[in-house]
Amino acid sequence: MIDVYSWPTPNGHKVHIMLEECGLRLGREWRVHPIDIGAGDQFKPDFLAISPNNKIPAIVDADGPDGQPISLFESGAILLYLASKHGRFLGNNDREKFNTMQWLMFQVGGFGPMLGQAHHFRIYAPTQIEYAIERYTNEARRLYGVLDQQLAKTAYLSGDQYTIADIATFPWARSSSNQGIDWADYPHAKRWFDQISARPAVQRGVQVLADLRKPLMDDKAKEVLFGKMQYQTR
């Protein structure tokens, strides 16, 4: 059994989708523990013990590499671990694996963080700062351009095979409108997005914990996520 500590965010959905794509079924081979990041669950000692950066998702696999439990945080590391363990979605040889990993790093180093900043300044910031909105919206559009150019040449990000690079990137593209993106400007990326959206495992993965997420963020949640609570020493 794999215990998953998560919340219905793009980073959480990466792991939910991966587990479903690997053929593991929620409630049978893995179980989910909601970490309500708007309520501050990510700062509780039990969660910090497995995710010292106080970010979701994190996992504890009772059957680790040496038969002993292993805990992991950071969504990219979790995807690499699951791909390695199950022998899927990483590549069949070293060349394919490194190609997949470079596109995974594109997501974890840019496509996620920069789109997160676009979200923040366009949607959540208490003060509308035109410079920040323009900067991160333009960066979002640049990154979607990189995505589109690659997908004009290949079916998936790292080639003809669906990999953890696609699994990592897709959840962030689900909020494209909030990032200032018009899909009409990125037809190859839109083809890729629609193709992945239709996968049954993806559809199951994005529904995990979805009923717990509030449609609107209240002031308390904003303070927990963006205020002084983030920076307290623990």
XYZ file of N, CA and C in Angstrom:
702
model
N 0.845 -1.191 0.000
C 0.000 0.000 0.000
C 0.882 1.243 0.000
N 0.559 2.177 -0.856
C 1.248 3.466 -0.895
C 0.323 4.514 -0.283
N 0.818 5.216 0.713
C 0.062 6.298 1.331
C 0.453 7.605 0.660
N -0.540 8.339 0.186
C -0.327 9.584 -0.543
C -0.921 10.728 0.261
N -0.104 11.715 0.549
C -0.514 12.892 1.314
C -0.601 14.040 0.322
N -1.818 14.510 0.084
C -1.990 15.339 -1.104
C -3.195 16.267 -0.979
N -3.385 17.070 -2.023
C -4.512 17.980 -2.153
C -4.765 18.168 -3.642
N -5.988 18.507 -4.061
C -6.297 18.583 -5.496
C -5.731 19.840 -6.161
N -4.417 19.883 -6.289
C -3.706 20.935 -6.993
C -2.974 20.304 -8.169
N -2.404 21.099 -9.071
C -1.655 20.478 -10.171
C -0.561 19.529 -9.699
N 0.190 19.911 -8.676
C 1.251 19.019 -8.204
C 0.690 17.752 -7.574
N -0.413 17.869 -6.859
C -1.050 16.685 -6.315
C -1.574 15.775 -7.405
N -2.191 16.368 -8.427
C -2.767 15.564 -9.501
C -1.707 14.790 -10.281
N -0.497 15.310 -10.350
C 0.565 14.558 -11.034
C 0.673 13.146 -10.467
N 0.719 13.057 -9.145
C 0.915 11.761 -8.495
C -0.349 10.926 -8.569
N -1.512 11.557 -8.398
C -2.774 10.813 -8.512
C -2.863 10.149 -9.900
N -2.549 10.934 -10.937
C -2.619 10.413 -12.301
C -1.610 9.286 -12.505
N -0.392 9.496 -12.029
C 0.659 8.491 -12.220
C 0.279 7.157 -11.594
N -0.250 7.202 -10.393
C -0.642 5.960 -9.736
C -1.730 5.236 -10.536
N -2.694 5.991 -11.041
C -3.749 5.380 -11.847
C -3.190 4.849 -13.161
N -2.271 5.588 -13.784
C -1.678 5.134 -15.044
C -0.849 3.864 -14.852
N -0.287 3.688 -13.665
C 0.490 2.482 -13.378
C -0.393 1.286 -13.066
N -1.712 1.486 -13.099
C -2.633 0.383 -12.848
C -2.943 0.172 -11.384
N -2.526 1.097 -10.529
C -2.828 0.993 -9.103
C -4.155 1.682 -8.836
N -4.988 1.054 -8.056
C -6.327 1.573 -7.847
C -6.473 2.154 -6.445
N -7.089 3.313 -6.403
C -7.329 3.995 -5.138
C -8.172 3.101 -4.227
N -7.698 2.914 -3.002
C -8.389 2.076 -2.043
C -7.925 0.636 -2.049
N -7.214 0.237 -3.108
C -6.690 -1.131 -3.177
C -5.174 -1.148 -3.038
N -4.500 -0.404 -3.914
C -3.032 -0.356 -3.846
C -2.496 0.963 -3.304
N -3.342 1.972 -3.256
C -2.916 3.237 -2.664
C -4.092 3.916 -1.997
N -3.785 4.714 -0.988
C -4.823 5.464 -0.289
C -4.356 6.907 -0.140
N -5.313 7.800 -0.086
C -4.987 9.218 -0.063
C -5.379 9.832 1.273
N -4.509 10.683 1.779
C -4.748 11.417 3.016
C -4.798 12.897 2.657
N -5.948 13.538 2.779
C -6.032 14.949 2.391
C -5.214 15.858 3.308
N -4.419 16.702 2.687
C -3.665 17.734 3.393
C -4.229 19.065 2.926
N -5.143 19.616 3.719
C -5.826 20.852 3.335
C -4.856 22.018 3.487
N -4.278 22.451 2.374
C -3.258 23.488 2.435
C -3.848 24.855 2.758
N -5.152 25.032 2.556
C -5.798 26.281 2.939
C -6.063 26.372 4.427
N -6.102 25.206 5.092
C -6.323 25.158 6.538
C -5.023 25.050 7.325
N -3.908 24.861 6.622
C -2.613 24.788 7.291
C -2.163 23.391 7.661
N -2.795 22.355 7.103
C -2.389 20.981 7.426
C -0.929 20.712 7.073
N -0.400 21.439 6.097
C 0.974 21.203 5.647
C 2.025 21.601 6.683
N 1.599 22.296 7.720
C 2.544 22.728 8.759
C 2.508 21.833 9.994
N 1.678 20.803 9.968
C 1.581 19.911 11.122
C 2.826 19.027 11.204
N 3.294 18.738 12.408
C 4.541 17.974 12.577
C 4.552 16.635 11.856
N 3.443 15.912 11.859
C 3.422 14.601 11.209
C 3.681 14.729 9.710
N 3.142 15.775 9.097
C 3.378 15.961 7.664
C 4.789 16.470 7.409
N 5.270 17.386 8.235
C 6.632 17.901 8.064
C 7.677 16.796 8.200
N 7.342 15.736 8.931
C 8.281 14.627 9.092
C 8.561 13.918 7.777
N 7.598 13.961 6.842
C 7.815 13.329 5.540
C 7.961 14.345 4.419
N 7.597 15.602 4.671
C 7.741 16.653 3.664
C 8.284 17.909 4.332
N 9.590 17.958 4.569
C 10.164 19.064 5.331
C 10.016 20.433 4.679
N 9.717 20.463 3.384
C 9.484 21.735 2.692
C 8.025 22.172 2.781
N 7.228 21.494 3.587
C 5.798 21.744 3.821
C 4.971 21.898 2.538
N 5.308 21.128 1.521
C 4.558 21.159 0.274
C 3.993 19.775 -0.036
N 2.803 19.764 -0.644
C 2.245 18.511 -1.140
C 2.679 18.347 -2.585
N 2.719 17.089 -3.071
C 2.387 15.842 -2.414
C 3.610 15.218 -1.747
N 3.346 14.214 -0.928
C 4.378 13.353 -0.371
C 3.803 11.950 -0.323
N 4.675 10.961 -0.338
C 4.194 9.581 -0.270
C 5.008 8.793 0.740
N 4.403 7.744 1.245
C 5.117 6.716 2.001
C 4.755 5.380 1.357
N 5.774 4.719 0.821
C 5.575 3.412 0.195
C 6.067 2.348 1.171
N 5.157 1.505 1.634
C 5.531 0.458 2.595
C 6.508 -0.542 2.004
N 6.518 -0.655 0.682
C 7.401 -1.602 -0.004
C 8.428 -0.818 -0.801
N 9.418 -0.268 -0.104
C 10.445 0.533 -0.735
C 11.457 -0.301 -1.500
N 12.525 0.341 -2.027
C 13.491 -0.366 -2.876
C 14.147 -1.570 -2.216
N 14.335 -1.517 -0.893
C 14.967 -2.627 -0.178
C 13.966 -3.413 0.650
N 12.698 -3.275 0.312
C 11.655 -3.962 1.062
C 11.236 -3.251 2.321
N 11.866 -2.100 2.588
C 11.543 -1.300 3.756
C 10.786 -0.042 3.324
N 9.987 0.547 4.208
C 9.246 1.755 3.845
C 10.169 2.888 3.404
N 9.697 3.674 2.457
C 10.407 4.866 1.997
C 9.414 6.010 1.899
N 9.836 7.189 2.341
C 9.009 8.379 2.188
C 9.695 9.328 1.224
N 8.898 9.998 0.411
C 9.420 10.920 -0.594
C 8.544 12.156 -0.660
N 9.197 13.304 -0.849
C 8.463 14.527 -1.170
C 9.022 15.081 -2.481
N 8.370 16.102 -3.019
C 8.636 16.696 -4.327
C 8.045 15.812 -5.428
N 7.104 16.400 -6.166
C 6.342 15.632 -7.148
C 7.220 15.020 -8.231
N 8.259 15.742 -8.682
C 9.129 15.189 -9.705
C 9.869 13.954 -9.226
N 10.351 14.010 -7.985
C 11.050 12.847 -7.410
C 10.097 11.666 -7.266
N 8.866 11.936 -6.883
C 7.881 10.861 -6.724
C 7.575 10.213 -8.077
N 7.419 11.036 -9.111
C 7.161 10.480 -10.445
C 8.325 9.603 -10.909
N 9.547 10.058 -10.687
C 10.711 9.259 -11.078
C 10.761 7.947 -10.301
N 10.440 8.010 -9.038
C 10.443 6.802 -8.213
C 9.402 5.796 -8.712
N 8.187 6.271 -8.931
C 7.123 5.369 -9.373
C 7.411 4.808 -10.763
N 7.957 5.645 -11.646
C 8.300 5.167 -12.991
C 9.379 4.096 -12.923
N 10.356 4.302 -12.056
C 11.427 3.324 -11.902
C 10.912 2.028 -11.286
N 10.085 2.167 -10.275
C 9.582 0.984 -9.577
C 8.719 0.117 -10.490
N 7.879 0.774 -11.290
C 6.926 0.022 -12.103
C 7.404 -0.172 -13.540
N 8.550 0.406 -13.883
C 9.090 0.204 -15.219
C 8.229 0.774 -16.319
N 7.621 1.938 -16.059
C 6.704 2.524 -17.040
C 6.892 4.037 -17.114
N 6.644 4.582 -18.294
C 6.528 6.034 -18.517
C 7.830 6.804 -18.310
N 8.976 6.125 -18.429
C 10.251 6.820 -18.301
C 11.097 6.682 -19.564
N 10.977 5.564 -20.236
C 11.783 5.300 -21.429
C 12.364 3.905 -21.362
N 12.770 3.406 -22.513
C 13.236 2.028 -22.598
C 14.752 1.893 -22.598
N 15.464 3.004 -22.754
C 16.929 2.972 -22.737
C 17.419 4.301 -22.177
N 18.721 4.418 -22.007
C 19.256 5.618 -21.372
C 18.945 6.876 -22.167
N 19.031 6.832 -23.467
C 18.748 8.010 -24.288
C 17.304 8.472 -24.080
N 16.367 7.546 -24.109
C 14.964 7.900 -23.910
C 14.725 8.418 -22.491
N 15.380 7.800 -21.515
C 15.184 8.211 -20.129
C 15.685 9.632 -19.885
N 16.866 9.954 -20.418
C 17.380 11.304 -20.216
C 16.558 12.329 -20.985
N 16.035 11.949 -22.135
C 15.153 12.845 -22.879
C 13.886 13.123 -22.087
N 13.321 12.077 -21.483
C 12.139 12.263 -20.634
C 12.470 13.153 -19.448
N 13.612 12.924 -18.838
C 13.968 13.683 -17.640
C 14.179 15.163 -17.940
N 14.713 15.490 -19.129
C 14.909 16.905 -19.412
C 13.565 17.631 -19.542
N 12.555 16.953 -20.081
C 11.243 17.581 -20.178
C 10.523 17.584 -18.831
N 10.813 16.606 -17.994
C 10.305 16.648 -16.629
C 10.901 17.851 -15.901
N 12.206 18.093 -16.062
C 12.837 19.240 -15.418
C 12.317 20.559 -15.972
N 11.973 20.585 -17.255
C 11.322 21.764 -17.844
C 10.054 22.091 -17.079
N 9.304 21.070 -16.707
C 8.075 21.317 -15.957
C 8.358 21.743 -14.522
N 9.173 20.988 -13.802
C 9.362 21.280 -12.384
C 10.162 22.559 -12.171
N 11.004 22.936 -13.145
C 11.810 24.134 -12.982
C 11.216 25.381 -13.579
N 10.277 25.234 -14.525
C 9.740 26.403 -15.208
C 8.240 26.397 -15.387
N 7.738 25.370 -16.055
C 6.321 25.369 -16.421
C 5.405 25.383 -15.201
N 5.831 24.791 -14.107
C 5.037 24.855 -12.881
C 5.242 26.150 -12.114
N 6.485 26.456 -11.713
C 6.709 27.659 -10.904
C 6.280 28.957 -11.584
N 6.589 29.114 -12.865
C 6.234 30.366 -13.534
C 4.727 30.495 -13.729
N 4.055 29.390 -14.026
C 2.598 29.455 -14.146
C 1.965 29.695 -12.787
N 2.598 29.172 -11.740
C 2.119 29.465 -10.397
C 2.203 30.943 -10.079
N 3.282 31.590 -10.505
C 3.396 33.036 -10.304
C 2.352 33.793 -11.132
N 2.112 33.328 -12.349
C 1.067 33.956 -13.172
C -0.287 33.854 -12.474
N -0.594 32.656 -11.945
C -1.834 32.478 -11.179
C -1.912 33.486 -10.038
N -0.820 33.551 -9.273
C -0.836 34.368 -8.068
C -1.113 35.834 -8.396
N -0.362 36.390 -9.309
C -0.489 37.827 -9.564
C -1.730 38.174 -10.388
N -2.225 37.230 -11.197
C -3.440 37.498 -11.974
C -4.710 37.281 -11.153
N -4.676 36.323 -10.203
C -5.905 35.906 -9.531
C -5.910 36.233 -8.036
N -4.819 35.968 -7.324
C -4.850 35.959 -5.868
C -4.195 37.154 -5.188
N -3.299 37.843 -5.837
C -2.579 38.933 -5.175
C -3.555 39.998 -4.678
N -3.400 40.476 -3.433
C -4.331 41.478 -2.900
C -4.254 42.806 -3.631
N -3.113 43.078 -4.254
C -2.927 44.299 -5.043
C -2.563 43.913 -6.467
N -3.264 44.505 -7.415
C -2.966 44.233 -8.817
C -1.711 45.012 -9.231
N -0.629 44.290 -9.460
C 0.639 44.896 -9.831
C 0.854 44.647 -11.323
N 0.710 45.674 -12.109
C 0.719 45.521 -13.556
C 2.035 44.915 -14.059
N 3.143 45.347 -13.472
C 4.444 44.805 -13.895
C 4.500 43.298 -13.693
N 4.064 42.829 -12.519
C 4.116 41.403 -12.216
C 3.166 40.621 -13.117
N 1.969 41.161 -13.325
C 1.003 40.484 -14.192
C 1.559 40.341 -15.601
N 2.128 41.416 -16.117
C 2.668 41.378 -17.477
C 3.869 40.436 -17.563
N 4.738 40.507 -16.560
C 5.936 39.673 -16.578
C 5.588 38.192 -16.605
N 4.726 37.753 -15.701
C 4.461 36.323 -15.590
C 3.474 35.828 -16.638
N 2.587 36.693 -17.122
C 1.729 36.299 -18.237
C 2.565 36.102 -19.493
N 3.498 36.994 -19.717
C 4.381 36.846 -20.887
C 5.239 35.589 -20.770
N 5.709 35.293 -19.562
C 6.509 34.086 -19.377
C 5.656 32.831 -19.578
N 4.409 32.871 -19.125
C 3.506 31.745 -19.365
C 3.327 31.513 -20.865
N 3.124 32.592 -21.596
C 2.938 32.465 -23.044
C 4.210 31.953 -23.717
N 5.360 32.381 -23.229
C 6.616 31.883 -23.788
C 6.751 30.373 -23.563
N 6.427 29.928 -22.342
C 6.546 28.506 -22.016
C 5.571 27.660 -22.814
N 4.346 28.147 -22.999
C 3.403 27.419 -23.852
C 3.916 27.375 -25.291
N 4.638 28.419 -25.699
C 5.242 28.411 -27.027
C 6.288 27.328 -27.171
N 7.102 27.148 -26.127
C 8.091 26.061 -26.134
C 7.375 24.709 -26.244
N 6.309 24.574 -25.470
C 5.506 23.351 -25.495
C 4.961 23.105 -26.898
N 4.402 24.145 -27.494
C 3.770 24.012 -28.802
C 4.786 23.647 -29.879
N 5.956 24.271 -29.830
C 6.984 23.974 -30.820
C 7.447 22.518 -30.724
N 7.614 22.042 -29.494
C 8.019 20.645 -29.331
C 6.941 19.693 -29.840
N 5.684 19.997 -29.512
C 4.579 19.101 -29.868
C 4.183 19.210 -31.340
N 4.760 20.175 -32.041
C 4.610 20.208 -33.497
C 5.460 19.118 -34.138
N 6.467 18.646 -33.403
C 7.404 17.650 -33.934
C 7.160 16.253 -33.392
N 6.559 16.154 -32.207
C 6.411 14.856 -31.542
C 4.997 14.699 -31.004
N 4.573 13.467 -30.827
C 3.230 13.204 -30.296
C 3.133 13.620 -28.835
N 4.207 13.339 -28.099
C 4.265 13.688 -26.674
C 5.545 14.467 -26.422
N 5.728 14.941 -25.214
C 6.822 15.856 -24.961
C 8.193 15.268 -25.263
N 8.416 14.011 -24.918
C 9.744 13.442 -25.136
C 9.806 12.532 -26.351
N 8.762 12.543 -27.173
C 8.779 11.712 -28.378
C 7.440 11.070 -28.646
N 7.486 9.841 -29.119
C 6.255 9.141 -29.484
C 5.583 8.451 -28.311
N 6.275 8.382 -27.174
C 5.730 7.693 -26.011
C 5.233 8.682 -24.963
N 4.126 8.341 -24.370
C 3.569 9.073 -23.224
C 4.433 8.766 -22.006
N 4.893 9.816 -21.312
C 5.819 9.614 -20.201
C 5.444 10.487 -19.002
N 6.278 10.377 -17.967
C 6.059 11.206 -16.777
C 6.227 12.691 -17.087
N 6.908 13.041 -18.171
C 6.992 14.451 -18.556
C 5.603 14.986 -18.906
N 4.813 14.203 -19.609
C 3.440 14.593 -19.945
C 2.560 14.602 -18.693
N 2.737 13.583 -17.867
C 1.940 13.476 -16.643
C 2.204 14.670 -15.736
N 3.455 15.143 -15.683
C 3.802 16.285 -14.838
C 3.267 17.592 -15.397
N 3.289 17.734 -16.702
C 2.953 19.015 -17.336
C 1.457 19.220 -17.486
N 0.740 18.164 -17.798
C -0.689 18.281 -18.091
C -1.498 18.984 -17.001
N -1.364 18.636 -15.713
C -2.240 19.277 -14.723
C -2.103 20.791 -14.658
N -0.908 21.297 -14.945
C -0.723 22.746 -14.930
C -1.433 23.414 -16.103
N -1.576 22.706 -17.202
C -2.244 23.270 -18.378
C -3.758 23.269 -18.242
N -4.301 22.637 -17.205
C -5.752 22.613 -17.013
C -6.300 23.982 -16.620
N -5.427 24.875 -16.147
C -5.868 26.218 -15.737
C -5.333 27.274 -16.694
N -5.260 26.937 -17.955
C -4.640 27.834 -18.935
C -5.309 29.205 -18.992
N -6.623 29.258 -18.851
C -7.305 30.552 -18.946
C -6.882 31.494 -17.831
N -6.624 30.947 -16.637
C -6.165 31.774 -15.524
C -4.745 32.285 -15.738
N -4.023 31.674 -16.657
C -2.641 32.062 -16.939
C -2.548 33.028 -18.118
N -3.707 33.418 -18.660
C -3.719 34.335 -19.795
C -3.465 33.656 -21.122
N -3.775 32.370 -21.195
C -3.482 31.584 -22.396
C -4.739 31.384 -23.235
N -4.610 31.610 -24.536
C -5.647 31.294 -25.507
C -5.165 30.079 -26.297
N -5.858 28.955 -26.160
C -5.417 27.720 -26.809
C -5.313 27.873 -28.323
N -6.047 28.802 -28.888
C -5.991 28.983 -30.345
C -4.590 29.363 -30.812
N -3.792 29.916 -29.913
C -2.427 30.307 -30.260
C -1.446 29.132 -30.196
N -1.904 28.005 -29.672
C -1.010 26.864 -29.445
C -1.692 25.576 -29.899
N -1.931 25.421 -31.193
C -2.739 24.287 -31.676
C -2.113 22.920 -31.396
N -0.813 22.815 -31.449
C -0.171 21.514 -31.208
C -0.256 21.144 -29.726
N -0.082 22.126 -28.865
C -0.242 21.879 -27.433
C -1.691 21.538 -27.103
N -2.631 22.167 -27.802
C -4.050 21.874 -27.553
C -4.382 20.450 -27.983
N -3.816 19.995 -29.093
C -4.024 18.613 -29.526
C -3.524 17.650 -28.459
N -2.341 17.916 -27.946
C -1.743 17.108 -26.878
C -2.609 17.132 -25.623
N -3.070 18.309 -25.243
C -3.890 18.454 -24.037
C -5.181 17.648 -24.158
N -5.841 17.746 -25.285
C -7.097 17.016 -25.486
C -6.868 15.508 -25.483
N -5.765 15.092 -26.065
C -5.449 13.662 -26.125
C -5.234 13.100 -24.718
N -4.521 13.830 -23.888
C -4.270 13.362 -22.525
C -5.542 13.457 -21.688
N -6.328 14.486 -21.893
C -7.583 14.645 -21.149
C -8.509 13.452 -21.325
N -8.413 12.792 -22.469
C -9.317 11.683 -22.787
C -8.879 10.360 -22.157
N -7.701 10.310 -21.568
C -7.218 9.055 -20.988
C -8.008 8.734 -19.713
N -8.541 7.531 -19.587
C -9.343 7.188 -18.393
C -8.587 7.351 -17.086
N -7.307 6.983 -17.047
C -6.538 7.114 -15.810
C -6.377 8.578 -15.423
N -6.235 9.436 -16.416
C -6.133 10.875 -16.150
C -7.452 11.398 -15.596
N -8.535 10.965 -16.181
C -9.852 11.397 -15.711
C -10.098 10.962 -14.272
N -9.650 9.761 -13.926
C -9.779 9.309 -12.539
C -8.857 10.116 -11.620
N -7.649 10.360 -12.077
C -6.672 11.034 -11.242
C -7.075 12.447 -10.856
N -7.642 13.195 -11.791
C -7.986 14.585 -11.483
C -9.239 14.696 -10.618
N -9.938 13.591 -10.433
C -11.105 13.602 -9.550
C -10.745 13.307 -8.099
N -9.527 12.845 -7.855
C -9.118 12.504 -6.489
C -9.114 13.765 -5.624
N -9.893 13.749 -4.564
C -10.046 14.846 -3.601
C -10.707 16.093 -4.184
N -11.128 16.037 -5.439
C -11.665 17.236 -6.090
C -12.882 17.795 -5.365
N -13.654 16.927 -4.725
C -14.854 17.390 -4.035
C -14.539 18.159 -2.750
N -13.276 18.126 -2.306
C -12.902 18.822 -1.075
C -12.419 20.244 -1.313
N -12.069 20.541 -2.535
C -11.512 21.859 -2.825
C -12.625 22.886 -3.000
N -12.496 23.996 -2.292
C -13.505 25.049 -2.371
C -13.319 25.839 -3.663
N -14.437 26.252 -4.281
C -14.323 26.995 -5.539
C -13.694 28.369 -5.356
N -13.851 28.955 -4.168
C -13.289 30.270 -3.893
C -12.408 30.197 -2.655
N -11.323 30.920 -2.657
C -10.404 30.943 -1.543
C -10.788 32.080 -0.588
N -11.028 31.745 0.685
C -11.395 32.786 1.645
C -10.140 33.464 2.197
N -10.362 34.512 3.004
C -9.236 35.300 3.521
C -8.314 34.475 4.404
N -8.891 33.532 5.173
C -8.075 32.699 6.046
C -7.133 31.833 5.227
N -7.652 31.229 4.175
C -6.825 30.378 3.327
C -5.733 31.192 2.642
N -6.061 32.406 2.201
C -5.051 33.261 1.571
C -3.934 33.599 2.546
N -4.298 33.848 3.802
C -3.284 34.156 4.805
C -2.392 32.949 5.056
N -2.987 31.760 5.100
C -2.203 30.545 5.323
C -1.249 30.304 4.162
N -1.745 30.498 2.936
C -0.965 30.172 1.751
C 0.046 31.249 1.374
N -0.322 32.502 1.603
C 0.500 33.589 1.088
C 1.018 34.542 2.163
N 0.549 34.385 3.392
C 0.901 35.320 4.453
C 2.078 34.880 5.292
N 2.165 35.452 6.487
C 3.323 35.237 7.359
C 3.464 33.795 7.819
N 2.350 33.053 7.828
C 2.401 31.668 8.309
C 3.397 30.827 7.508
N 3.564 31.160 6.225
C 4.494 30.409 5.370
C 5.928 30.517 5.855
N 6.247 31.596 6.536
C 7.644 31.902 6.804
C 8.054 31.715 8.266
N 7.156 31.150 9.043
C 7.488 30.879 10.433
C 8.493 29.726 10.529
N 9.393 29.833 11.489
C 10.345 28.748 11.737
C 9.653 27.612 12.472
N 9.881 26.386 11.976
C 9.228 25.224 12.592
C 10.279 24.178 12.934
